[in-house]
């Protein structure tokens, strides 16, 4: 009984590590071997069959009654990849299983092989982008629950945040053009959460196109996702205010970098980069901006510099109640004007060159 869940747990752990690193990474190999050895006891007449039926997972004709976290994640991963059936035959090799895991992790094309048959419900460009949109909406909802939980003093769910960051990294691997995956704001009160995922995507994009991979890329995504977490300590009436803010209200709003860094410093397992980006993202490259502190002498951290570029871009391209979104060409001029003072000049150049390379390459 336990071995079905063991199998799914090893597959899911291999998959998340494959998303973060590569399918050649030793931990992925180790987890794949574990999955491969646990499947040995599961064959029935030489076949393991896994079927997705609504919210249930039917494993060898039996519904899995206990759905732990890994089973839940496996179900949602199958759904996102448009797969409703997986048949694994006993002749399967470790390499074939790894191919399936890498395909589910978005690292390879997902297709049936001689011993693994996949029932694929939907394939093709349109459904992929529908799936990407559904995924983005789901992440925004998850982030809303997490962030709003902070107001209610709930602990921050790190594994859920890890999951969101992995999915954002994955989204960019499947759709390289970051401008196609950043979401528009649908409702006024969603701004904070959509902005957080957009800034994370735009920062991951800068880092990855600059050659950053693995753990560091993940930590940078994590830091960008949480850059405005201090806003959860600003009264909602200010965040949701439809008109411009008064001078006093701006003073309150400007406390969010310090509040965010303070909050994160009290948590375990938060990458240090997250504290730094929360604290510094409204500092300018030349040390001006806020909060005003002795840190100026040290200069703004490279990750905060990338977050600041992403933050500026996303804030301006978004329609807000008090102003319309700014054209991309105009944002480019504004950033160029601030290069060397507000922003790092090489990073601004890198950001626009990377965007241009995408536009030229994909269309
Ligand atoms: Fe901010
Ligand atoms: Fe922001």
mmCIF file of C-alpha atoms and ligand atoms in Angstrom:
data_model
loop_
_atom_site.group_PDB
_atom_site.id
_atom_site.type_symbol
_atom_site.label_atom_id
_atom_site.label_comp_id
_atom_site.label_asym_id
_atom_site.label_seq_id
_atom_site.Cartn_x
_atom_site.Cartn_y
_atom_site.Cartn_z
ATOM 1 C CA UNK A 1 0.000 0.000 0.000
ATOM 2 C CA UNK A 2 2.719 2.368 1.077
ATOM 3 C CA UNK A 3 4.783 1.704 -2.006
ATOM 4 C CA UNK A 4 2.369 3.479 -4.381
ATOM 5 C CA UNK A 5 2.803 6.656 -2.391
ATOM 6 C CA UNK A 6 6.558 5.988 -2.096
ATOM 7 C CA UNK A 7 6.733 5.726 -5.863
ATOM 8 C CA UNK A 8 4.810 8.958 -6.409
ATOM 9 C CA UNK A 9 6.838 10.758 -3.728
ATOM 10 C CA UNK A 10 10.130 9.763 -5.371
ATOM 11 C CA UNK A 11 8.817 10.766 -8.809
ATOM 12 C CA UNK A 12 7.631 14.150 -7.521
ATOM 13 C CA UNK A 13 10.860 14.854 -5.610
ATOM 14 C CA UNK A 14 12.892 13.902 -8.683
ATOM 15 C CA UNK A 15 10.661 16.188 -10.750
ATOM 16 C CA UNK A 16 11.052 19.237 -8.519
ATOM 17 C CA UNK A 17 14.819 18.767 -8.374
ATOM 18 C CA UNK A 18 14.901 18.320 -12.117
ATOM 19 C CA UNK A 19 13.037 21.631 -12.475
ATOM 20 C CA UNK A 20 15.585 23.356 -10.291
ATOM 21 C CA UNK A 21 18.774 21.746 -11.537
ATOM 22 C CA UNK A 22 19.006 19.431 -14.518
ATOM 23 C CA UNK A 23 18.202 15.834 -15.219
ATOM 24 C CA UNK A 24 21.921 15.026 -14.896
ATOM 25 C CA UNK A 25 22.078 16.268 -11.311
ATOM 26 C CA UNK A 26 23.091 13.479 -8.847
ATOM 27 C CA UNK A 27 20.059 14.064 -6.612
ATOM 28 C CA UNK A 28 17.719 13.645 -9.593
ATOM 29 C CA UNK A 29 19.501 10.412 -10.509
ATOM 30 C CA UNK A 30 19.269 9.164 -6.928
ATOM 31 C CA UNK A 31 15.534 9.904 -6.690
ATOM 32 C CA UNK A 32 14.902 8.408 -10.114
ATOM 33 C CA UNK A 33 16.699 5.207 -8.990
ATOM 34 C CA UNK A 34 14.514 5.181 -5.891
ATOM 35 C CA UNK A 35 11.346 5.524 -7.986
ATOM 36 C CA UNK A 36 12.633 2.868 -10.362
ATOM 37 C CA UNK A 37 13.257 0.366 -7.576
ATOM 38 C CA UNK A 38 9.908 1.024 -5.854
ATOM 39 C CA UNK A 39 7.931 0.469 -9.055
ATOM 40 C CA UNK A 40 9.157 -3.142 -9.129
ATOM 41 C CA UNK A 41 6.554 -4.238 -6.551
ATOM 42 C CA UNK A 42 3.695 -2.397 -8.186
ATOM 43 C CA UNK A 43 3.238 -4.179 -11.512
ATOM 44 C CA UNK A 44 0.015 -6.055 -12.088
ATOM 45 C CA UNK A 45 0.237 -8.336 -15.079
ATOM 46 C CA UNK A 46 3.379 -6.471 -16.036
ATOM 47 C CA UNK A 47 1.724 -3.055 -16.047
ATOM 48 C CA UNK A 48 1.339 -0.066 -13.738
ATOM 49 C CA UNK A 49 -1.545 2.147 -14.725
ATOM 50 C CA UNK A 50 -2.235 5.585 -13.349
ATOM 51 C CA UNK A 51 -5.394 7.410 -14.401
ATOM 52 C CA UNK A 52 -6.527 10.887 -13.544
ATOM 53 C CA UNK A 53 -10.258 11.027 -13.007
ATOM 54 C CA UNK A 54 -11.515 14.409 -11.893
ATOM 55 C CA UNK A 55 -9.732 15.059 -8.614
ATOM 56 C CA UNK A 56 -8.937 11.395 -8.040
ATOM 57 C CA UNK A 57 -5.947 9.329 -8.938
ATOM 58 C CA UNK A 58 -6.705 5.746 -9.897
ATOM 59 C CA UNK A 59 -3.618 3.630 -9.376
ATOM 60 C CA UNK A 60 -3.901 0.092 -10.769
ATOM 61 C CA UNK A 61 -7.706 0.320 -10.858
ATOM 62 C CA UNK A 62 -7.851 1.399 -7.221
ATOM 63 C CA UNK A 63 -8.587 4.932 -6.137
ATOM 64 C CA UNK A 64 -5.825 6.317 -3.934
ATOM 65 C CA UNK A 65 -7.635 7.124 -0.729
ATOM 66 C CA UNK A 66 -4.898 8.968 1.154
ATOM 67 C CA UNK A 67 -3.797 11.906 -0.901
ATOM 68 C CA UNK A 68 -0.661 13.338 0.670
ATOM 69 C CA UNK A 69 1.078 16.446 -0.562
ATOM 70 C CA UNK A 70 3.047 14.575 -3.231
ATOM 71 C CA UNK A 71 -0.041 12.900 -4.650
ATOM 72 C CA UNK A 72 -1.833 16.263 -4.780
ATOM 73 C CA UNK A 73 1.119 17.778 -6.598
ATOM 74 C CA UNK A 74 1.324 14.809 -8.961
ATOM 75 C CA UNK A 75 -2.352 15.269 -9.844
ATOM 76 C CA UNK A 76 -1.952 18.960 -10.536
ATOM 77 C CA UNK A 77 1.215 18.360 -12.559
ATOM 78 C CA UNK A 78 -0.564 15.747 -14.721
ATOM 79 C CA UNK A 79 -3.446 18.133 -15.229
ATOM 80 C CA UNK A 80 -1.169 20.968 -16.250
ATOM 81 C CA UNK A 81 0.690 18.822 -18.710
ATOM 82 C CA UNK A 82 -2.630 17.677 -20.180
ATOM 83 C CA UNK A 83 -2.121 14.003 -19.271
ATOM 84 C CA UNK A 84 -4.975 11.809 -18.092
ATOM 85 C CA UNK A 85 -3.307 8.409 -18.207
ATOM 86 C CA UNK A 86 0.168 6.962 -17.660
ATOM 87 C CA UNK A 87 0.869 3.301 -18.404
ATOM 88 C CA UNK A 88 4.259 1.948 -17.396
ATOM 89 C CA UNK A 89 5.221 -1.531 -18.601
ATOM 90 C CA UNK A 90 7.610 -3.784 -16.690
ATOM 91 C CA UNK A 91 10.251 -3.569 -19.424
ATOM 92 C CA UNK A 92 10.777 0.113 -18.591
ATOM 93 C CA UNK A 93 14.361 1.247 -18.073
ATOM 94 C CA UNK A 94 15.679 3.772 -15.570
ATOM 95 C CA UNK A 95 16.521 6.062 -18.484
ATOM 96 C CA UNK A 96 12.959 5.924 -19.804
ATOM 97 C CA UNK A 97 11.568 6.776 -16.382
ATOM 98 C CA UNK A 98 13.999 9.682 -16.159
ATOM 99 C CA UNK A 99 12.808 10.879 -19.575
ATOM 100 C CA UNK A 100 9.217 10.899 -18.295
ATOM 101 C CA UNK A 101 10.275 12.811 -15.168
ATOM 102 C CA UNK A 102 12.247 15.351 -17.203
ATOM 103 C CA UNK A 103 9.271 15.731 -19.571
ATOM 104 C CA UNK A 104 6.895 16.345 -16.680
ATOM 105 C CA UNK A 105 9.391 18.853 -15.265
ATOM 106 C CA UNK A 106 9.310 20.724 -18.571
ATOM 107 C CA UNK A 107 12.923 19.881 -19.460
ATOM 108 C CA UNK A 108 12.128 17.676 -22.463
ATOM 109 C CA UNK A 109 9.271 17.127 -24.862
ATOM 110 C CA UNK A 110 6.770 14.931 -23.142
ATOM 111 C CA UNK A 111 5.913 11.928 -25.263
ATOM 112 C CA UNK A 112 5.183 8.222 -25.065
ATOM 113 C CA UNK A 113 8.143 5.840 -25.258
ATOM 114 C CA UNK A 114 8.231 2.080 -25.838
ATOM 115 C CA UNK A 115 7.377 1.233 -22.210
ATOM 116 C CA UNK A 116 5.644 4.387 -21.021
ATOM 117 C CA UNK A 117 2.401 5.358 -22.766
ATOM 118 C CA UNK A 118 0.843 8.698 -22.071
ATOM 119 C CA UNK A 119 -2.762 9.646 -22.651
ATOM 120 C CA UNK A 120 -2.355 13.263 -23.628
ATOM 121 C CA UNK A 121 -5.562 15.245 -23.578
ATOM 122 C CA UNK A 122 -4.389 18.466 -25.067
ATOM 123 C CA UNK A 123 -1.297 19.419 -26.943
ATOM 124 C CA UNK A 124 -0.192 22.375 -29.007
ATOM 125 C CA UNK A 125 0.537 26.043 -28.646
ATOM 126 C CA UNK A 126 -2.915 27.296 -27.780
ATOM 127 C CA UNK A 127 -3.531 24.850 -24.974
ATOM 128 C CA UNK A 128 -0.005 25.492 -23.649
ATOM 129 C CA UNK A 129 -0.725 29.171 -23.310
ATOM 130 C CA UNK A 130 -4.134 28.444 -21.794
ATOM 131 C CA UNK A 131 -2.346 26.161 -19.313
ATOM 132 C CA UNK A 132 0.255 28.878 -18.614
ATOM 133 C CA UNK A 133 -2.520 31.398 -17.945
ATOM 134 C CA UNK A 134 -4.365 28.987 -15.652
ATOM 135 C CA UNK A 135 -1.123 28.348 -13.844
ATOM 136 C CA UNK A 136 -0.431 32.050 -13.438
ATOM 137 C CA UNK A 137 -3.926 32.617 -12.035
ATOM 138 C CA UNK A 138 -3.485 29.737 -9.615
ATOM 139 C CA UNK A 139 -0.137 31.081 -8.404
ATOM 140 C CA UNK A 140 -1.622 34.523 -7.844
ATOM 141 C CA UNK A 141 -4.390 32.947 -5.751
ATOM 142 C CA UNK A 142 -1.888 30.893 -3.735
ATOM 143 C CA UNK A 143 0.206 33.984 -3.169
ATOM 144 C CA UNK A 144 -2.838 35.956 -2.060
ATOM 145 C CA UNK A 145 -3.629 33.308 0.562
ATOM 146 C CA UNK A 146 -0.014 33.233 1.748
ATOM 147 C CA UNK A 147 0.412 36.995 1.905
ATOM 148 C CA UNK A 148 -2.945 37.645 3.512
ATOM 149 C CA UNK A 149 -2.148 34.929 6.054
ATOM 150 C CA UNK A 150 0.686 37.149 7.263
ATOM 151 C CA UNK A 151 -1.832 39.777 8.343
ATOM 152 C CA UNK A 152 -3.535 37.056 10.390
ATOM 153 C CA UNK A 153 -0.140 36.086 11.874
ATOM 154 C CA UNK A 154 -0.133 32.724 10.099
ATOM 155 C CA UNK A 155 3.302 31.246 9.469
ATOM 156 C CA UNK A 156 4.589 31.659 5.934
ATOM 157 C CA UNK A 157 4.280 28.404 4.004
ATOM 158 C CA UNK A 158 7.803 27.998 2.635
ATOM 159 C CA UNK A 159 7.130 24.869 0.627
ATOM 160 C CA UNK A 160 4.276 26.568 -1.186
ATOM 161 C CA UNK A 161 6.561 29.526 -1.966
ATOM 162 C CA UNK A 162 9.251 27.120 -3.197
ATOM 163 C CA UNK A 163 6.675 25.564 -5.439
ATOM 164 C CA UNK A 164 5.593 28.897 -6.908
ATOM 165 C CA UNK A 165 9.202 29.893 -7.610
ATOM 166 C CA UNK A 166 9.890 26.518 -9.299
ATOM 167 C CA UNK A 167 6.808 26.964 -11.446
ATOM 168 C CA UNK A 168 7.780 30.487 -12.441
ATOM 169 C CA UNK A 169 11.244 29.247 -13.470
ATOM 170 C CA UNK A 170 9.559 26.485 -15.405
ATOM 171 C CA UNK A 171 7.109 28.857 -17.067
ATOM 172 C CA UNK A 172 10.022 30.831 -18.483
ATOM 173 C CA UNK A 173 11.635 27.650 -19.780
ATOM 174 C CA UNK A 174 8.473 26.748 -21.681
ATOM 175 C CA UNK A 175 7.736 30.248 -22.901
ATOM 176 C CA UNK A 176 10.969 32.144 -23.274
ATOM 177 C CA UNK A 177 9.271 35.462 -24.052
ATOM 178 C CA UNK A 178 8.758 36.927 -20.597
ATOM 179 C CA UNK A 179 6.462 39.623 -22.006
ATOM 180 C CA UNK A 180 3.983 36.890 -22.950
ATOM 181 C CA UNK A 181 3.824 35.394 -19.470
ATOM 182 C CA UNK A 182 3.649 38.415 -17.227
ATOM 183 C CA UNK A 183 0.004 38.901 -16.312
ATOM 184 C CA UNK A 184 -2.115 42.000 -16.631
ATOM 185 C CA UNK A 185 -3.930 43.161 -13.520
ATOM 186 C CA UNK A 186 -7.520 41.939 -13.631
ATOM 187 C CA UNK A 187 -8.890 43.379 -10.446
ATOM 188 C CA UNK A 188 -7.690 46.284 -8.381
ATOM 189 C CA UNK A 189 -7.153 44.266 -5.211
ATOM 190 C CA UNK A 190 -5.007 41.726 -7.051
ATOM 191 C CA UNK A 191 -2.261 44.216 -7.791
ATOM 192 C CA UNK A 192 0.107 43.224 -4.972
ATOM 193 C CA UNK A 193 0.007 39.516 -5.848
ATOM 194 C CA UNK A 194 0.181 39.824 -9.618
ATOM 195 C CA UNK A 195 2.927 42.403 -9.272
ATOM 196 C CA UNK A 196 4.903 39.981 -7.051
ATOM 197 C CA UNK A 197 4.760 37.157 -9.625
ATOM 198 C CA UNK A 198 5.506 39.537 -12.510
ATOM 199 C CA UNK A 199 8.535 41.001 -10.724
ATOM 200 C CA UNK A 200 9.730 37.468 -9.946
ATOM 201 C CA UNK A 201 9.379 36.469 -13.622
ATOM 202 C CA UNK A 202 11.144 39.598 -14.859
ATOM 203 C CA UNK A 203 13.967 39.139 -12.344
ATOM 204 C CA UNK A 204 14.401 35.417 -13.097
ATOM 205 C CA UNK A 205 14.472 36.389 -16.769
ATOM 206 C CA UNK A 206 17.323 38.868 -16.192
ATOM 207 C CA UNK A 207 19.268 36.438 -14.027
ATOM 208 C CA UNK A 208 18.833 33.450 -16.302
ATOM 209 C CA UNK A 209 19.723 35.337 -19.443
ATOM 210 C CA UNK A 210 22.823 36.512 -17.569
ATOM 211 C CA UNK A 211 23.843 32.861 -17.133
ATOM 212 C CA UNK A 212 22.660 32.287 -13.541
ATOM 213 C CA UNK A 213 21.252 28.805 -12.876
ATOM 214 C CA UNK A 214 20.510 26.309 -10.091
ATOM 215 C CA UNK A 215 20.180 27.295 -6.433
ATOM 216 C CA UNK A 216 21.196 30.889 -6.989
ATOM 217 C CA UNK A 217 18.547 31.383 -9.682
ATOM 218 C CA UNK A 218 15.981 29.898 -7.335
ATOM 219 C CA UNK A 219 16.994 32.180 -4.453
ATOM 220 C CA UNK A 220 16.867 35.206 -6.718
ATOM 221 C CA UNK A 221 13.328 34.248 -7.808
ATOM 222 C CA UNK A 222 12.356 33.767 -4.188
ATOM 223 C CA UNK A 223 13.788 37.168 -3.230
ATOM 224 C CA UNK A 224 11.966 38.902 -6.088
ATOM 225 C CA UNK A 225 8.658 37.215 -5.236
ATOM 226 C CA UNK A 226 8.880 38.523 -1.661
ATOM 227 C CA UNK A 227 10.320 41.974 -2.391
ATOM 228 C CA UNK A 228 7.103 43.783 -1.410
ATOM 229 C CA UNK A 229 6.099 41.472 1.429
ATOM 230 C CA UNK A 230 6.407 44.442 3.803
ATOM 231 C CA UNK A 231 3.239 45.833 2.185
ATOM 232 C CA UNK A 232 1.332 43.299 4.271
ATOM 233 C CA UNK A 233 2.177 45.550 7.234
ATOM 234 C CA UNK A 234 0.754 48.632 5.525
ATOM 235 C CA UNK A 235 -2.993 49.202 6.129
ATOM 236 C CA UNK A 236 -5.119 47.719 3.338
ATOM 237 C CA UNK A 237 -6.949 51.026 2.994
ATOM 238 C CA UNK A 238 -3.709 52.537 1.671
ATOM 239 C CA UNK A 239 -2.902 49.648 -0.632
ATOM 240 C CA UNK A 240 -6.394 49.673 -2.107
ATOM 241 C CA UNK A 241 -6.798 53.439 -2.233
ATOM 242 C CA UNK A 242 -8.048 54.441 -5.656
ATOM 243 C CA UNK A 243 -6.733 57.990 -5.709
ATOM 244 C CA UNK A 244 -3.181 59.216 -5.132
ATOM 245 C CA UNK A 245 -1.729 59.079 -1.611
ATOM 246 C CA UNK A 246 -1.239 62.080 0.651
ATOM 247 C CA UNK A 247 2.246 62.949 1.914
ATOM 248 C CA UNK A 248 1.513 61.264 5.271
ATOM 249 C CA UNK A 249 0.205 58.186 3.521
ATOM 250 C CA UNK A 250 3.357 57.998 1.424
ATOM 251 C CA UNK A 251 5.399 58.076 4.623
ATOM 252 C CA UNK A 252 3.512 55.002 5.806
ATOM 253 C CA UNK A 253 3.870 53.303 2.426
ATOM 254 C CA UNK A 254 7.606 53.918 2.489
ATOM 255 C CA UNK A 255 7.951 51.811 5.625
ATOM 256 C CA UNK A 256 7.351 48.615 3.643
ATOM 257 C CA UNK A 257 11.006 47.806 2.806
ATOM 258 C CA UNK A 258 12.060 47.927 6.467
ATOM 259 C CA UNK A 259 8.899 46.107 7.619
ATOM 260 C CA UNK A 260 9.469 43.390 5.010
ATOM 261 C CA UNK A 261 13.132 42.869 5.883
ATOM 262 C CA UNK A 262 12.304 42.810 9.596
ATOM 263 C CA UNK A 263 9.557 40.240 9.069
ATOM 264 C CA UNK A 264 11.770 37.991 6.910
ATOM 265 C CA UNK A 265 14.672 38.216 9.353
ATOM 266 C CA UNK A 266 12.457 36.561 11.985
ATOM 267 C CA UNK A 267 11.803 33.503 9.811
ATOM 268 C CA UNK A 268 13.910 30.403 9.378
ATOM 269 C CA UNK A 269 15.015 29.066 6.007
ATOM 270 C CA UNK A 270 14.562 32.344 4.181
ATOM 271 C CA UNK A 271 17.428 33.045 1.763
ATOM 272 C CA UNK A 272 19.436 36.076 2.862
ATOM 273 C CA UNK A 273 18.928 37.519 -0.591
ATOM 274 C CA UNK A 274 15.221 37.879 0.187
ATOM 275 C CA UNK A 275 15.953 40.135 3.170
ATOM 276 C CA UNK A 276 18.384 42.188 1.131
ATOM 277 C CA UNK A 277 15.997 42.656 -1.822
ATOM 278 C CA UNK A 278 13.064 43.501 0.468
ATOM 279 C CA UNK A 279 15.188 46.133 2.201
ATOM 280 C CA UNK A 280 16.923 47.610 -0.819
ATOM 281 C CA UNK A 281 14.497 47.490 -3.750
ATOM 282 C CA UNK A 282 13.562 51.179 -3.418
ATOM 283 C CA UNK A 283 17.167 52.212 -2.991
ATOM 284 C CA UNK A 284 18.741 53.569 -6.147
ATOM 285 C CA UNK A 285 21.938 52.376 -7.721
ATOM 286 C CA UNK A 286 23.672 55.580 -6.605
ATOM 287 C CA UNK A 287 22.545 55.075 -2.997
ATOM 288 C CA UNK A 288 19.672 57.565 -2.976
ATOM 289 C CA UNK A 289 16.057 56.464 -2.521
ATOM 290 C CA UNK A 290 14.736 54.832 0.636
ATOM 291 C CA UNK A 291 15.192 53.585 3.285
ATOM 292 C CA UNK A 292 17.896 56.095 4.035
ATOM 293 C CA UNK A 293 20.568 54.204 5.918
ATOM 294 C CA UNK A 294 24.284 53.659 6.316
ATOM 295 C CA UNK A 295 23.940 50.889 3.778
ATOM 296 C CA UNK A 296 24.323 53.499 1.048
ATOM 297 C CA UNK A 297 28.072 53.331 1.366
ATOM 298 C CA UNK A 298 28.023 49.643 0.577
ATOM 299 C CA UNK A 299 25.949 50.225 -2.521
ATOM 300 C CA UNK A 300 22.889 48.330 -3.685
ATOM 301 C CA UNK A 301 23.229 44.540 -3.984
ATOM 302 C CA UNK A 302 23.269 43.187 -7.540
ATOM 303 C CA UNK A 303 20.056 41.228 -6.910
ATOM 304 C CA UNK A 304 18.298 44.334 -5.559
ATOM 305 C CA UNK A 305 19.443 46.126 -8.711
ATOM 306 C CA UNK A 306 17.753 43.501 -10.867
ATOM 307 C CA UNK A 307 14.604 43.556 -8.718
ATOM 308 C CA UNK A 308 14.512 47.368 -8.972
ATOM 309 C CA UNK A 309 14.553 47.155 -12.784
ATOM 310 C CA UNK A 310 11.803 44.516 -12.790
ATOM 311 C CA UNK A 311 9.803 46.526 -10.245
ATOM 312 C CA UNK A 312 10.006 49.729 -12.273
ATOM 313 C CA UNK A 313 9.093 47.970 -15.517
ATOM 314 C CA UNK A 314 6.090 46.146 -14.077
ATOM 315 C CA UNK A 315 4.798 49.137 -12.118
ATOM 316 C CA UNK A 316 4.825 51.339 -15.216
ATOM 317 C CA UNK A 317 3.372 48.892 -17.702
ATOM 318 C CA UNK A 318 0.406 48.283 -15.431
ATOM 319 C CA UNK A 319 -2.805 50.282 -15.595
ATOM 320 C CA UNK A 320 -3.414 51.812 -12.188
ATOM 321 C CA UNK A 321 -6.481 53.735 -11.059
ATOM 322 C CA UNK A 322 -4.454 56.955 -10.997
ATOM 323 C CA UNK A 323 -2.604 56.561 -14.295
ATOM 324 C CA UNK A 324 -2.612 54.603 -17.518
ATOM 325 C CA UNK A 325 0.047 52.067 -18.379
ATOM 326 C CA UNK A 326 3.147 53.451 -20.041
ATOM 327 C CA UNK A 327 4.235 52.235 -23.493
ATOM 328 C CA UNK A 328 7.219 49.898 -23.483
ATOM 329 C CA UNK A 329 9.267 52.235 -25.704
ATOM 330 C CA UNK A 330 8.678 55.019 -23.216
ATOM 331 C CA UNK A 331 9.668 52.828 -20.263
ATOM 332 C CA UNK A 332 12.879 52.106 -22.142
ATOM 333 C CA UNK A 333 13.628 55.836 -22.469
ATOM 334 C CA UNK A 334 12.854 56.428 -18.802
ATOM 335 C CA UNK A 335 15.148 53.602 -17.732
ATOM 336 C CA UNK A 336 17.890 54.810 -20.041
ATOM 337 C CA UNK A 337 17.584 58.277 -18.499
ATOM 338 C CA UNK A 338 17.994 56.763 -15.018
ATOM 339 C CA UNK A 339 20.876 54.451 -15.971
ATOM 340 C CA UNK A 340 23.948 55.059 -13.837
ATOM 341 C CA UNK A 341 21.956 56.901 -11.166
ATOM 342 C CA UNK A 342 18.663 55.184 -10.420
ATOM 343 C CA UNK A 343 19.639 51.900 -12.069
ATOM 344 C CA UNK A 344 22.807 50.019 -12.881
ATOM 345 C CA UNK A 345 23.668 50.982 -16.480
ATOM 346 C CA UNK A 346 25.046 47.536 -17.480
ATOM 347 C CA UNK A 347 21.955 45.813 -16.048
ATOM 348 C CA UNK A 348 19.590 48.162 -17.880
ATOM 349 C CA UNK A 349 21.459 47.471 -21.129
ATOM 350 C CA UNK A 350 21.354 43.737 -20.424
ATOM 351 C CA UNK A 351 17.603 43.812 -19.700
ATOM 352 C CA UNK A 352 16.701 45.488 -23.004
ATOM 353 C CA UNK A 353 19.180 43.477 -25.040
ATOM 354 C CA UNK A 354 17.751 40.252 -23.636
ATOM 355 C CA UNK A 355 14.204 41.393 -24.443
ATOM 356 C CA UNK A 356 15.236 42.384 -27.951
ATOM 357 C CA UNK A 357 16.956 39.036 -28.517
ATOM 358 C CA UNK A 358 13.680 37.293 -27.665
ATOM 359 C CA UNK A 359 11.568 39.401 -29.944
ATOM 360 C CA UNK A 360 14.000 38.922 -32.799
ATOM 361 C CA UNK A 361 14.361 35.206 -32.155
ATOM 362 C CA UNK A 362 10.778 34.061 -31.641
ATOM 363 C CA UNK A 363 8.829 36.092 -34.129
HETATM 364 FE FE1 LIG B 1 8.150 48.068 -3.040
HETATM 365 FE FE1 LIG B 2 7.250 46.334 -6.018
#
